[in-house]
Tab-separated table of C-alpha atoms in Angstrom:
chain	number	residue	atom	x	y	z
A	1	UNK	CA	16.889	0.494	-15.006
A	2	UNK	CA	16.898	-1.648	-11.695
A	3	UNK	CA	13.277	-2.929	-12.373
A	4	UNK	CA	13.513	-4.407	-16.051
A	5	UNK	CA	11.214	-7.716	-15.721
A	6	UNK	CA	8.276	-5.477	-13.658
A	7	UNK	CA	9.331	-2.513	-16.452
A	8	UNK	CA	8.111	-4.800	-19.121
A	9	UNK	CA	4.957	-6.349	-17.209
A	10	UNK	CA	3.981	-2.973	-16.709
A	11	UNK	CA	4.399	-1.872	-20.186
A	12	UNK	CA	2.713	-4.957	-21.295
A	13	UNK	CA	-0.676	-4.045	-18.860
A	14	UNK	CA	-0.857	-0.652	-20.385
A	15	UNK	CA	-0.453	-2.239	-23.872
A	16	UNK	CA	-3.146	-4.213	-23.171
A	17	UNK	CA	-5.238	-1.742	-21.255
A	18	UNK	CA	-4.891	0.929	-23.570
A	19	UNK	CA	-4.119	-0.007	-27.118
A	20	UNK	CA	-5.643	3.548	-28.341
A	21	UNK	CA	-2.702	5.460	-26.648
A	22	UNK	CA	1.056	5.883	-28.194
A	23	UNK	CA	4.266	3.877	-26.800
A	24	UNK	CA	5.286	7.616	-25.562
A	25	UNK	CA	2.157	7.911	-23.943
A	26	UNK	CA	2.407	4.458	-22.287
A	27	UNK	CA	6.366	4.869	-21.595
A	28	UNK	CA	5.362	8.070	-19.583
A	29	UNK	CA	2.969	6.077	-17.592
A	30	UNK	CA	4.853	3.661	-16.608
A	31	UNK	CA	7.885	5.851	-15.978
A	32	UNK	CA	4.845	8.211	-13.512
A	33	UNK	CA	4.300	5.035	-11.836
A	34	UNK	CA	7.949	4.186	-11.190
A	35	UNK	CA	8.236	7.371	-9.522
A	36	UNK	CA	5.381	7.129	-7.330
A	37	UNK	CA	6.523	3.775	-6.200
A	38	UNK	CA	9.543	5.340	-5.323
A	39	UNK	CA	7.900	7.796	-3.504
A	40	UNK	CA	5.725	5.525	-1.611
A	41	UNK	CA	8.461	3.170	-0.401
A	42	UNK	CA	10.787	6.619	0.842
A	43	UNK	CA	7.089	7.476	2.560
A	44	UNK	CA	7.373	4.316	4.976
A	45	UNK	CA	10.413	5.830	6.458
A	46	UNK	CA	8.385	8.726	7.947
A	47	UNK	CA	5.048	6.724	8.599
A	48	UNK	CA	7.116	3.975	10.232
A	49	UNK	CA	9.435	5.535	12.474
A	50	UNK	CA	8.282	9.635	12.676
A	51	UNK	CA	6.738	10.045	16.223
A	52	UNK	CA	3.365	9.961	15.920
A	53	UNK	CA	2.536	13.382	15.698
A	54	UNK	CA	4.245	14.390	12.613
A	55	UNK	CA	2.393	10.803	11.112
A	56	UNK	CA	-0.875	12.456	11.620
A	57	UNK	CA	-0.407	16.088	10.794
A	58	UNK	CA	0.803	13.994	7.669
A	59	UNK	CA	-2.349	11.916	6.763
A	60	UNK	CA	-5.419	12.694	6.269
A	61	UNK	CA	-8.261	10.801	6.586
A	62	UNK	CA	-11.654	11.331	5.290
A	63	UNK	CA	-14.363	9.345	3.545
A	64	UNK	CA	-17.400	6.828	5.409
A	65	UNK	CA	-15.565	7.453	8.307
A	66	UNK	CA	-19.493	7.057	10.252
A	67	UNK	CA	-18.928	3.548	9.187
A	68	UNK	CA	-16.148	2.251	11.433
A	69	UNK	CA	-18.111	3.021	14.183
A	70	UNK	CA	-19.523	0.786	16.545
A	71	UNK	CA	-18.341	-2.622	16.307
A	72	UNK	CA	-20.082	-4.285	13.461
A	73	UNK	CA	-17.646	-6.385	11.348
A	74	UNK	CA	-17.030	-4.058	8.204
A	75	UNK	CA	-14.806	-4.800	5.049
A	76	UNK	CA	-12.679	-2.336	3.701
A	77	UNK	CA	-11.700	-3.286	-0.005
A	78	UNK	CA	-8.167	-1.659	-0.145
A	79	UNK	CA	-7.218	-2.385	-3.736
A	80	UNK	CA	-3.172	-2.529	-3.864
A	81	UNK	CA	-2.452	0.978	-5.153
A	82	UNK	CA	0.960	2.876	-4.442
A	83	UNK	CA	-0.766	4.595	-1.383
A	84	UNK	CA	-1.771	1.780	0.364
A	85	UNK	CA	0.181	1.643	3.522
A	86	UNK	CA	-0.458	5.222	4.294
A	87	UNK	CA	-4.228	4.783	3.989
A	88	UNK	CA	-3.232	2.084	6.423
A	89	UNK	CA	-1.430	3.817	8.899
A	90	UNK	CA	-4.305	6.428	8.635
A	91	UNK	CA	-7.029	4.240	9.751
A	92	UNK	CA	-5.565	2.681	12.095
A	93	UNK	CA	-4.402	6.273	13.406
A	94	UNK	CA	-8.136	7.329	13.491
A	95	UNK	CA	-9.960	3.719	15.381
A	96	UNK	CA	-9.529	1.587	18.385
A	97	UNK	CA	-10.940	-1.672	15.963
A	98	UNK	CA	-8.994	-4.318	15.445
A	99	UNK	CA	-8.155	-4.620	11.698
A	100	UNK	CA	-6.983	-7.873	9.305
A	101	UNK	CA	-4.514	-7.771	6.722
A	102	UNK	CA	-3.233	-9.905	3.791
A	103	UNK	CA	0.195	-9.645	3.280
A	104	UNK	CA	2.371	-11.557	0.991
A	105	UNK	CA	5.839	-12.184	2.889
A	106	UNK	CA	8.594	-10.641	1.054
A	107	UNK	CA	11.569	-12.579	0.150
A	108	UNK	CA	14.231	-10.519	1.900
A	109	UNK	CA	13.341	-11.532	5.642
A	110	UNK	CA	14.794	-8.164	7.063
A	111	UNK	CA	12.370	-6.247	4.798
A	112	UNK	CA	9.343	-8.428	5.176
A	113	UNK	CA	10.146	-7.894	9.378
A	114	UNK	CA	9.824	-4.422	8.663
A	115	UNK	CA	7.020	-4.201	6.820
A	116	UNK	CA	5.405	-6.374	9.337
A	117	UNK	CA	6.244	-3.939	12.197
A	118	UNK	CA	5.143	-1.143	10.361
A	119	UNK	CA	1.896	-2.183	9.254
A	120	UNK	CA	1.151	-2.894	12.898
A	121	UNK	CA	3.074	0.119	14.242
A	122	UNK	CA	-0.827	1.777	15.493
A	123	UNK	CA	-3.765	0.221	16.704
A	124	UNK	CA	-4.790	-3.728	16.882
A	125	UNK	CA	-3.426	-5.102	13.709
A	126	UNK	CA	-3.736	-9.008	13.006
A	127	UNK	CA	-1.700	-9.796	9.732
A	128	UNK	CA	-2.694	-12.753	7.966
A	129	UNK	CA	-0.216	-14.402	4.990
A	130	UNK	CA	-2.244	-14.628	1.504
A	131	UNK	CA	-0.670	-18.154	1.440
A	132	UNK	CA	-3.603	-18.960	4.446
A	133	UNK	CA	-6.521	-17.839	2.495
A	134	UNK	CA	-9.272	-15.911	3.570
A	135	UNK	CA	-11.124	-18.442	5.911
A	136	UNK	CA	-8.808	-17.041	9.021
A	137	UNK	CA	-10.584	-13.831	8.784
């Protein structure tokens, strides 16, 4: 209800995605993925501001782990799924490397501050603004 224009982009993707499957079908997507979001945003409350402890009985983290060792520059593709600041938190939880991230500010400069502090809240996080380009990296 609070989200009609990114309701209808979101219907539109899945439109275009995947004709094959019914409006319901694609309504109940979309509706799934509402609810996630949801879920994701209420999540930064606890990864942001929960002492650390509870943050990493929380997370796990598995996966190439053998391949943030050492200090060889490495680039983790991080797609922008729901999850993403959690996966965040978790790797920076689990190395001492210093780690880049695009961000894209958002409007509200009282969210985008805390958004900022949270992404940064463990380990050596340099956040770079999309606007810059990838050359700073």
């Amino acid at each position: 209800v609070l989200a009609r224009p990114r309701r209808k982009v979101t219907l539109r993707n899945l439109d275009l995605c995947f004709p094959e499957a019914s409006p319901t079908q694609r309504r109940a997507w979309a509706r799934e993925t509402f609810v996630r979001f949801c879920q994701a945003w209420l999540d930064r409350s606890w990864l942001w501001m929960a002492p650390r402890s509870v943050v990493e009985k929380r997370l796990e983290f598995r996966g190439a782990l053998n391949e943030l060792e050492g200090d060889t520059p490495t680039i983790i593709f991080a797609p922008h799924f729901l999850g993403m600041d959690a996966a965040g938190t978790a790797l920076t939880l689990q190395t001492d490397r210093a780690f880049t991230s695009i961000f894209t500010p958002h409007p509200d400069p009282d969210i985008d501050a805390w958004l900022f502090a949270g992404r940064q809240r463990f380990g050596n996080v340099r956040m770079l603004n999309r606007a810059d380009g990838v050359k700073p990296i």
